PDB file of C-alpha atoms in Angstrom:
ATOM      1  CA  MET A   1     -47.419-103.462  -2.000  1.00 56.00           C
ATOM      2  CA  SER A   2     -46.518-105.715  -4.689  1.00 48.00           C
ATOM      3  CA  VAL A   3     -44.637-107.933  -4.971  1.00 47.00           C
ATOM      4  CA  ALA A   4     -42.700-109.605  -7.664  1.00 45.00           C
ATOM      5  CA  PRO A   5     -43.520-112.967  -9.089  1.00 44.00           C
ATOM      6  CA  GLY A   6     -41.810-115.379  -8.977  1.00 43.00           C
ATOM      7  CA  THR A   7     -38.966-114.022  -6.712  1.00 44.00           C
ATOM      8  CA  GLU A   8     -38.813-116.587  -4.452  1.00 47.00           C
ATOM      9  CA  ILE A   9     -41.335-119.680  -2.421  1.00 52.00           C
ATOM     10  CA  ILE A  10     -42.547-118.520   0.876  1.00 60.00           C
ATOM     11  CA  SER A  11     -41.567-121.177   3.311  1.00 66.00           C
ATOM     12  CA  GLU A  12     -41.945-118.930   6.684  1.00 88.00           C
ATOM     13  CA  ILE A  13     -45.471-117.206   7.822  1.00 92.00           C
ATOM     14  CA  VAL A  14     -45.321-115.332  10.144  1.00 94.00           C
ATOM     15  CA  GLU A  15     -48.773-113.342  12.385  1.00 95.00           C
ATOM     16  CA  ASN A  16     -48.512-109.592  13.291  1.00 94.00           C
ATOM     17  CA  ALA A  17     -50.926-107.880  14.763  1.00 96.00           C
ATOM     18  CA  LEU A  18     -51.966-104.469  13.802  1.00 96.00           C
ATOM     19  CA  LEU A  19     -54.326-101.551  15.013  1.00 96.00           C
ATOM     20  CA  GLY A  20     -54.070-102.561  18.292  1.00 94.00           C
ATOM     21  CA  GLY A  21     -54.800-106.165  17.092  1.00 95.00           C
ATOM     22  CA  ARG A  22     -58.129-105.448  15.440  1.00 97.00           C
ATOM     23  CA  VAL A  23     -56.035-107.065  12.008  1.00 97.00           C
ATOM     24  CA  ARG A  24     -54.400-110.277  12.112  1.00 97.00           C
ATOM     25  CA  LEU A  25     -51.395-110.528   9.063  1.00 97.00           C
ATOM     26  CA  ARG A  26     -50.100-113.499   8.498  1.00 96.00           C
ATOM     27  CA  GLN A  27     -46.503-112.257   5.995  1.00 94.00           C
ATOM     28  CA  PRO A  28     -43.601-113.710   4.912  1.00 91.00           C
ATOM     29  CA  ALA A  29     -41.514-114.157   8.120  1.00 82.00           C
ATOM     30  CA  ARG A  30     -37.933-113.190   5.423  1.00 79.00           C
ATOM     31  CA  GLY A  31     -38.495-110.498   2.745  1.00 72.00           C
ATOM     32  CA  TYR A  32     -41.491-107.203   3.153  1.00 70.00           C
ATOM     33  CA  ARG A  33     -42.639-106.530   5.618  1.00 75.00           C
ATOM     34  CA  ALA A  34     -45.964-104.202   6.254  1.00 81.00           C
ATOM     35  CA  GLY A  35     -46.008-101.006   8.298  1.00 90.00           C
ATOM     36  CA  MET A  36     -45.698 -97.591   8.928  1.00 94.00           C
ATOM     37  CA  ASP A  37     -46.273 -96.879   5.141  1.00 97.00           C
ATOM     38  CA  ALA A  38     -49.349 -99.107   4.514  1.00 97.00           C
ATOM     39  CA  ALA A  39     -51.297 -98.270   8.003  1.00 97.00           C
ATOM     40  CA  LEU A  40     -50.170 -94.659   7.042  1.00 98.00           C
ATOM     41  CA  LEU A  41     -52.407 -96.035   3.081  1.00 98.00           C
ATOM     42  CA  ALA A  42     -55.088 -96.742   4.734  1.00 98.00           C
ATOM     43  CA  ALA A  43     -55.745 -94.607   7.623  1.00 98.00           C
ATOM     44  CA  ALA A  44     -55.829 -91.546   4.425  1.00 97.00           C
ATOM     45  CA  VAL A  45     -58.848 -93.334   3.230  1.00 96.00           C
ATOM     46  CA  ASP A  46     -62.602 -91.510   4.020  1.00 89.00           C
ATOM     47  CA  HIS A  47     -65.675 -91.892   2.314  1.00 82.00           C
ATOM     48  CA  ALA A  48     -69.153 -92.467   2.142  1.00 76.00           C
ATOM     49  CA  GLY A  49     -70.944 -95.423   3.015  1.00 81.00           C
ATOM     50  CA  GLY A  50     -71.781 -98.095   0.272  1.00 87.00           C
ATOM     51  CA  GLN A  51     -68.308 -97.053  -2.171  1.00 96.00           C
ATOM     52  CA  ARG A  52     -65.957 -99.355  -3.565  1.00 97.00           C
ATOM     53  CA  LEU A  53     -62.191 -99.191  -3.754  1.00 98.00           C
ATOM     54  CA  ILE A  54     -59.180-101.429  -4.767  1.00 98.00           C
ATOM     55  CA  GLU A  55     -55.519-101.376  -4.168  1.00 98.00           C
ATOM     56  CA  ALA A  56     -53.076-102.297  -7.077  1.00 98.00           C
ATOM     57  CA  GLY A  57     -50.974-103.973  -5.556  1.00 97.00           C
ATOM     58  CA  CYS A  58     -51.639-105.366  -2.348  1.00 97.00           C
ATOM     59  CA  GLY A  59     -49.163-107.820  -0.921  1.00 95.00           C
ATOM     60  CA  ALA A  60     -50.378-109.943   1.891  1.00 96.00           C
ATOM     61  CA  GLY A  61     -53.477-107.916   2.268  1.00 97.00           C
ATOM     62  CA  ALA A  62     -51.804-105.316   5.205  1.00 97.00           C
ATOM     63  CA  VAL A  63     -53.796-101.807   4.104  1.00 98.00           C
ATOM     64  CA  LEU A  64     -56.478-103.764   2.440  1.00 98.00           C
ATOM     65  CA  MET A  65     -57.026-105.627   5.904  1.00 98.00           C
ATOM     66  CA  GLN A  66     -56.798-102.616   8.163  1.00 98.00           C
ATOM     67  CA  ILE A  67     -59.197-100.179   5.516  1.00 97.00           C
ATOM     68  CA  ALA A  68     -61.584-102.827   6.551  1.00 97.00           C
ATOM     69  CA  ALA A  69     -60.880-102.822  10.470  1.00 97.00           C
ATOM     70  CA  ARG A  70     -60.998 -99.098   9.611  1.00 96.00           C
ATOM     71  CA  ARG A  71     -64.362 -98.573   7.601  1.00 95.00           C
ATOM     72  CA  PRO A  72     -66.209-102.114   7.013  1.00 94.00           C
ATOM     73  CA  ASP A  73     -69.259-100.385   4.552  1.00 94.00           C
ATOM     74  CA  LEU A  74     -65.946-100.086   1.759  1.00 96.00           C
ATOM     75  CA  GLU A  75     -66.570-103.196  -0.799  1.00 97.00           C
ATOM     76  CA  LEU A  76     -62.612-103.492  -1.288  1.00 98.00           C
ATOM     77  CA  VAL A  77     -60.288-105.581  -3.772  1.00 98.00           C
ATOM     78  CA  GLY A  78     -57.495-105.792  -4.239  1.00 98.00           C
ATOM     79  CA  LEU A  79     -55.002-106.363  -7.317  1.00 98.00           C
ATOM     80  CA  GLU A  80     -51.748-108.931  -7.147  1.00 97.00           C
ATOM     81  CA  ARG A  81     -49.483-109.380  -9.183  1.00 96.00           C
ATOM     82  CA  ASP A  82     -47.441-112.774  -7.268  1.00 95.00           C
ATOM     83  CA  THR A  83     -49.445-115.515  -6.473  1.00 96.00           C
ATOM     84  CA  ALA A  84     -48.186-116.623  -3.683  1.00 94.00           C
ATOM     85  CA  ALA A  85     -48.566-112.638  -1.834  1.00 95.00           C
ATOM     86  CA  ALA A  86     -51.985-113.047  -3.886  1.00 97.00           C
ATOM     87  CA  ALA A  87     -52.897-116.300  -1.929  1.00 96.00           C
ATOM     88  CA  LEU A  88     -51.726-114.432   2.008  1.00 96.00           C
ATOM     89  CA  ALA A  89     -54.236-112.178   0.573  1.00 97.00           C
ATOM     90  CA  ARG A  90     -56.979-114.414   0.786  1.00 98.00           C
ATOM     91  CA  GLU A  91     -56.361-116.572   3.716  1.00 97.00           C
ATOM     92  CA  ASN A  92     -56.167-112.509   5.932  1.00 98.00           C
ATOM     93  CA  VAL A  93     -59.940-111.717   4.376  1.00 98.00           C
ATOM     94  CA  THR A  94     -60.590-115.030   5.540  1.00 98.00           C
ATOM     95  CA  LEU A  95     -58.461-114.448   8.880  1.00 97.00           C
ATOM     96  CA  ASN A  96     -60.313-110.826   9.934  1.00 98.00           C
ATOM     97  CA  SER A  97     -63.648-111.552   7.769  1.00 97.00           C
ATOM     98  CA  ALA A  98     -63.004-108.744   5.639  1.00 97.00           C
ATOM     99  CA  ARG A  99     -65.237-107.180   2.682  1.00 95.00           C
ATOM    100  CA  ALA A 100     -62.503-108.111   0.011  1.00 98.00           C
ATOM    101  CA  GLU A 101     -61.820-109.836  -2.553  1.00 98.00           C
ATOM    102  CA  ILE A 102     -58.195-110.716  -3.328  1.00 98.00           C
ATOM    103  CA  VAL A 103     -57.873-110.665  -7.525  1.00 98.00           C
ATOM    104  CA  GLU A 104     -54.262-111.974  -9.499  1.00 98.00           C
ATOM    105  CA  GLY A 105     -53.398-109.786 -12.038  1.00 97.00           C
ATOM    106  CA  ASP A 106     -50.355-107.516 -12.878  1.00 97.00           C
ATOM    107  CA  VAL A 107     -50.348-103.388 -13.065  1.00 97.00           C
ATOM    108  CA  ALA A 108     -48.761-103.225 -16.883  1.00 96.00           C
ATOM    109  CA  ALA A 109     -51.984-105.176 -17.942  1.00 97.00           C
ATOM    110  CA  GLY A 110     -53.812-101.874 -17.168  1.00 97.00           C
ATOM    111  CA  PHE A 111     -58.000-101.364 -15.648  1.00 98.00           C
ATOM    112  CA  ARG A 112     -58.815-102.613 -18.624  1.00 97.00           C
ATOM    113  CA  ALA A 113     -57.939-106.280 -18.368  1.00 97.00           C
ATOM    114  CA  LEU A 114     -59.831-106.748 -15.158  1.00 97.00           C
ATOM    115  CA  GLY A 115     -63.351-106.587 -16.740  1.00 97.00           C
ATOM    116  CA  LEU A 116     -64.138-104.573 -13.664  1.00 98.00           C
ATOM    117  CA  ALA A 117     -66.129-101.463 -13.527  1.00 98.00           C
ATOM    118  CA  PRO A 118     -64.775 -98.452 -12.047  1.00 98.00           C
ATOM    119  CA  PHE A 119     -64.081 -97.666  -8.124  1.00 98.00           C
ATOM    120  CA  ASP A 120     -64.378 -95.144  -5.802  1.00 98.00           C
ATOM    121  CA  TRP A 121     -61.546 -94.780  -4.966  1.00 98.00           C
ATOM    122  CA  ALA A 122     -57.756 -96.892  -6.123  1.00 98.00           C
ATOM    123  CA  ALA A 123     -55.004 -96.725  -3.529  1.00 98.00           C
ATOM    124  CA  SER A 124     -51.603 -97.722  -3.869  1.00 98.00           C
ATOM    125  CA  ASN A 125     -48.143 -97.840  -2.449  1.00 96.00           C
ATOM    126  CA  PRO A 126     -46.077 -98.270  -6.119  1.00 96.00           C
ATOM    127  CA  PRO A 127     -42.865 -99.544  -5.745  1.00 93.00           C
ATOM    128  CA  PHE A 128     -40.315 -96.825  -4.753  1.00 83.00           C
ATOM    129  CA  PHE A 129     -37.699 -96.827  -7.115  1.00 55.00           C
ATOM    130  CA  ASP A 130     -38.301 -97.916 -11.352  1.00 64.00           C
ATOM    131  CA  ASP A 131     -33.992 -97.290 -12.057  1.00 54.00           C
ATOM    132  CA  PRO A 132     -32.015-100.582 -11.446  1.00 49.00           C
ATOM    133  CA  GLY A 133     -29.169 -98.660 -11.608  1.00 54.00           C
ATOM    134  CA  SER A 134     -30.336 -96.250  -8.359  1.00 50.00           C
ATOM    135  CA  LEU A 135     -29.577 -98.414  -5.617  1.00 44.00           C
ATOM    136  CA  ARG A 136     -28.152-100.756  -4.478  1.00 46.00           C
ATOM    137  CA  ALA A 137     -29.350-104.385  -5.611  1.00 47.00           C
ATOM    138  CA  PRO A 138     -32.368-105.905  -2.544  1.00 48.00           C
ATOM    139  CA  GLY A 139     -32.982-109.065  -1.713  1.00 51.00           C
ATOM    140  CA  PRO A 140     -35.362-111.242  -3.864  1.00 50.00           C
ATOM    141  CA  GLY A 141     -38.130-111.332  -1.270  1.00 47.00           C
ATOM    142  CA  LYS A 142     -37.442-107.558  -1.284  1.00 47.00           C
ATOM    143  CA  ARG A 143     -37.308-106.038  -5.723  1.00 42.00           C
ATOM    144  CA  GLY A 144     -40.685-106.508  -6.238  1.00 45.00           C
ATOM    145  CA  ALA A 145     -41.138-103.794  -3.355  1.00 46.00           C
ATOM    146  CA  TRP A 146     -38.817-102.158  -4.399  1.00 40.00           C
ATOM    147  CA  MET A 147     -38.391-101.989  -7.947  1.00 41.00           C
ATOM    148  CA  ALA A 148     -40.939-100.734 -10.310  1.00 45.00           C
ATOM    149  CA  ASP A 149     -40.250-103.042 -13.545  1.00 54.00           C
ATOM    150  CA  ASP A 150     -42.706-101.039 -16.039  1.00 65.00           C
ATOM    151  CA  GLY A 151     -41.976 -98.055 -13.965  1.00 90.00           C
ATOM    152  CA  LEU A 152     -44.179 -95.740 -12.029  1.00 96.00           C
ATOM    153  CA  ALA A 153     -45.935 -94.641 -14.636  1.00 96.00           C
ATOM    154  CA  ALA A 154     -47.747 -97.888 -15.147  1.00 97.00           C
ATOM    155  CA  TRP A 155     -49.253 -97.387 -11.358  1.00 97.00           C
ATOM    156  CA  THR A 156     -50.639 -93.969 -12.156  1.00 97.00           C
ATOM    157  CA  ARG A 157     -52.380 -94.764 -14.993  1.00 98.00           C
ATOM    158  CA  PHE A 158     -53.667 -97.757 -14.060  1.00 98.00           C
ATOM    159  CA  LEU A 159     -55.235 -96.001 -10.969  1.00 98.00           C
ATOM    160  CA  LEU A 160     -56.417 -93.157 -13.204  1.00 98.00           C
ATOM    161  CA  LYS A 161     -58.631 -95.681 -15.034  1.00 98.00           C
ATOM    162  CA  ALA A 162     -59.924 -97.044 -12.017  1.00 98.00           C
ATOM    163  CA  VAL A 163     -61.868 -94.526 -11.040  1.00 98.00           C
ATOM    164  CA  ARG A 164     -64.528 -92.770 -12.009  1.00 98.00           C
ATOM    165  CA  GLU A 165     -64.931 -89.415 -13.016  1.00 98.00           C
ATOM    166  CA  GLY A 166     -65.320 -87.643  -9.371  1.00 97.00           C
ATOM    167  CA  GLY A 167     -62.885 -91.004  -8.150  1.00 98.00           C
ATOM    168  CA  ARG A 168     -60.162 -90.469  -5.077  1.00 98.00           C
ATOM    169  CA  ILE A 169     -56.702 -92.102  -5.715  1.00 98.00           C
ATOM    170  CA  VAL A 170     -54.039 -91.817  -2.823  1.00 98.00           C
ATOM    171  CA  VAL A 171     -50.818 -92.943  -2.634  1.00 98.00           C
ATOM    172  CA  ILE A 172     -48.233 -92.718  -0.014  1.00 98.00           C
ATOM    173  CA  HIS A 173     -44.413 -92.720  -1.644  1.00 98.00           C
ATOM    174  CA  ARG A 174     -41.178 -91.506  -1.391  1.00 97.00           C
ATOM    175  CA  ALA A 175     -41.077 -87.143  -1.223  1.00 97.00           C
ATOM    176  CA  ASP A 176     -38.768 -87.011  -4.472  1.00 96.00           C
ATOM    177  CA  ARG A 177     -41.109 -87.863  -6.568  1.00 96.00           C
ATOM    178  CA  LEU A 178     -43.538 -86.082  -5.536  1.00 98.00           C
ATOM    179  CA  ALA A 179     -43.569 -83.697  -9.218  1.00 97.00           C
ATOM    180  CA  ASP A 180     -43.216 -86.962 -11.149  1.00 97.00           C
ATOM    181  CA  LEU A 181     -46.736 -88.145  -9.050  1.00 97.00           C
ATOM    182  CA  LEU A 182     -48.409 -84.326  -9.833  1.00 98.00           C
ATOM    183  CA  ALA A 183     -47.413 -84.567 -13.452  1.00 98.00           C
ATOM    184  CA  LEU A 184     -47.905 -88.025 -14.136  1.00 98.00           C
ATOM    185  CA  LEU A 185     -51.711 -88.134 -11.685  1.00 98.00           C
ATOM    186  CA  GLY A 186     -52.514 -84.772 -13.330  1.00 98.00           C
ATOM    187  CA  GLU A 187     -53.294 -86.256 -17.464  1.00 95.00           C
ATOM    188  CA  THR A 188     -56.544 -86.973 -15.721  1.00 97.00           C
ATOM    189  CA  ALA A 189     -56.930 -85.638 -12.152  1.00 98.00           C
ATOM    190  CA  GLY A 190     -56.293 -82.993 -10.190  1.00 98.00           C
ATOM    191  CA  SER A 191     -57.974 -80.669  -6.470  1.00 98.00           C
ATOM    192  CA  PHE A 192     -54.728 -82.188  -5.288  1.00 98.00           C
ATOM    193  CA  ALA A 193     -53.957 -82.992  -1.043  1.00 98.00           C
ATOM    194  CA  ILE A 194     -50.344 -83.418   0.101  1.00 98.00           C
ATOM    195  CA  ARG A 195     -49.675 -84.488   3.205  1.00 98.00           C
ATOM    196  CA  PRO A 196     -45.890 -85.167   4.631  1.00 98.00           C
ATOM    197  CA  ILE A 197     -45.351 -87.131   6.110  1.00 98.00           C
ATOM    198  CA  HIS A 198     -41.864 -86.517   8.460  1.00 98.00           C
ATOM    199  CA  PRO A 199     -39.775 -89.088  10.553  1.00 97.00           C
ATOM    200  CA  PHE A 200     -38.772 -85.959  12.797  1.00 96.00           C
ATOM    201  CA  ALA A 201     -39.765 -82.963  13.004  1.00 95.00           C
ATOM    202  CA  ASP A 202     -36.648 -80.984  12.409  1.00 95.00           C
ATOM    203  CA  GLU A 203     -36.227 -83.369   9.272  1.00 97.00           C
ATOM    204  CA  PRO A 204     -37.730 -83.192   5.731  1.00 98.00           C
ATOM    205  CA  ALA A 205     -40.184 -85.511   4.500  1.00 98.00           C
ATOM    206  CA  LYS A 206     -39.276 -89.326   2.626  1.00 97.00           C
ATOM    207  CA  ARG A 207     -43.159 -89.574   2.449  1.00 98.00           C
ATOM    208  CA  VAL A 208     -45.985 -87.987   1.067  1.00 98.00           C
ATOM    209  CA  LEU A 209     -49.341 -88.993   1.050  1.00 98.00           C
ATOM    210  CA  VAL A 210     -50.744 -87.998  -2.636  1.00 98.00           C
ATOM    211  CA  ARG A 211     -54.599 -87.725  -2.806  1.00 98.00           C
ATOM    212  CA  ALA A 212     -55.957 -86.381  -6.080  1.00 98.00           C
ATOM    213  CA  ILE A 213     -59.211 -86.380  -7.857  1.00 98.00           C
ATOM    214  CA  LYS A 214     -60.078 -87.546 -11.278  1.00 98.00           C
ATOM    215  CA  THR A 215     -61.225 -84.831 -13.118  1.00 97.00           C
ATOM    216  CA  GLY A 216     -61.127 -82.801  -9.978  1.00 98.00           C
ATOM    217  CA  LYS A 217     -60.312 -78.846 -10.333  1.00 97.00           C
ATOM    218  CA  ALA A 218     -59.740 -77.380  -7.547  1.00 98.00           C
ATOM    219  CA  PRO A 219     -56.338 -75.925  -6.252  1.00 98.00           C
ATOM    220  CA  LEU A 220     -53.364 -77.822  -4.481  1.00 98.00           C
ATOM    221  CA  ARG A 221     -53.405 -77.568  -1.027  1.00 98.00           C
ATOM    222  CA  ILE A 222     -50.580 -78.597   1.326  1.00 98.00           C
ATOM    223  CA  LEU A 223     -51.535 -81.017   4.204  1.00 98.00           C
ATOM    224  CA  PRO A 224     -50.446 -80.371   8.115  1.00 97.00           C
ATOM    225  CA  PRO A 225     -47.144 -81.947   8.049  1.00 98.00           C
ATOM    226  CA  LEU A 226     -47.319 -85.784  10.405  1.00 98.00           C
ATOM    227  CA  ILE A 227     -44.066 -86.314  12.101  1.00 97.00           C
ATOM    228  CA  LEU A 228     -43.449 -89.568  13.378  1.00 97.00           C
ATOM    229  CA  HIS A 229     -40.730 -89.933  15.769  1.00 96.00           C
ATOM    230  CA  ASP A 230     -39.579 -87.097  18.751  1.00 93.00           C
ATOM    231  CA  ARG A 231     -36.232 -87.736  20.368  1.00 89.00           C
ATOM    232  CA  GLU A 232     -37.106 -88.048  23.891  1.00 84.00           C
ATOM    233  CA  GLY A 233     -36.892 -91.463  23.632  1.00 75.00           C
ATOM    234  CA  GLY A 234     -40.361 -92.436  22.714  1.00 71.00           C
ATOM    235  CA  LYS A 235     -40.678 -95.238  19.510  1.00 89.00           C
ATOM    236  CA  HIS A 236     -43.390 -92.565  17.904  1.00 95.00           C
ATOM    237  CA  THR A 237     -45.234 -89.645  18.364  1.00 96.00           C
ATOM    238  CA  PRO A 238     -48.394 -89.143  20.338  1.00 95.00           C
ATOM    239  CA  GLU A 239     -50.390 -88.398  15.910  1.00 97.00           C
ATOM    240  CA  ALA A 240     -48.345 -91.150  14.919  1.00 97.00           C
ATOM    241  CA  GLU A 241     -48.219 -93.910  17.173  1.00 96.00           C
ATOM    242  CA  ALA A 242     -52.955 -93.460  17.851  1.00 97.00           C
ATOM    243  CA  ILE A 243     -52.600 -93.954  13.529  1.00 97.00           C
ATOM    244  CA  LEU A 244     -51.134 -97.567  14.339  1.00 96.00           C
ATOM    245  CA  ARG A 245     -53.372 -97.759  16.908  1.00 96.00           C
ATOM    246  CA  GLY A 246     -56.356 -97.058  14.996  1.00 96.00           C
ATOM    247  CA  GLU A 247     -57.772 -94.708  17.550  1.00 97.00           C
ATOM    248  CA  ALA A 248     -56.884 -92.030  14.463  1.00 97.00           C
ATOM    249  CA  ALA A 249     -57.252 -91.078  10.128  1.00 96.00           C
ATOM    250  CA  LEU A 250     -55.969 -88.817   8.367  1.00 96.00           C
ATOM    251  CA  PRO A 251     -58.570 -87.423   6.496  1.00 91.00           C
ATOM    252  CA  PHE A 252     -57.604 -84.595   3.981  1.00 93.00           C
TER     253      PHE A 252
END
């Protein structure tokens, strides 16, 4: 997830292990920290060999590094507008010997501003809010991760332009923005597949994973949900734990 430029100087960095130790991630000790959303987005990328993927708003590279570990033959590009976060992402590319490049730029400027050829895949965990009045102001280190300065539409426009015809777009977002996601991506994409993500089996979904295909015409599909936690004392369900450890994926 992207962070806003100029919000704070990263003064303390910690290193965490992801995917059961297969990924080392350097990230800020405070502010936005990579978690389950990043793991789920990375697990949702399935592909044929030799393809290219761009992540819009890559932050320190948590999603990219997990995709790189899961799909080492993918050619990866991460777009990040915050200079400090982009520098951390480059450190993580080197740390993990990943086949990835980090590019500094703003989603709001559009995909064409990058001068890159369209990709086979585009992935993103866009900021969850675009109305500052809709929630209590987050701390400076989290504002860019939570607040989309140019609205969700800027992110979907970027993603739609970033992929070739037949290319795949994968997004994780709040479940209550599903209608907006479908409407915005539906301008030039279709063949939607939706996987609800529930915190518990008896609670409504809080997140959705959405896969769209540019110019796709297939009917929309609602996939079986993923339940993250059980009420028997376990932190995660076995399915969620397998994803976090890199032992399972979430194919569409």
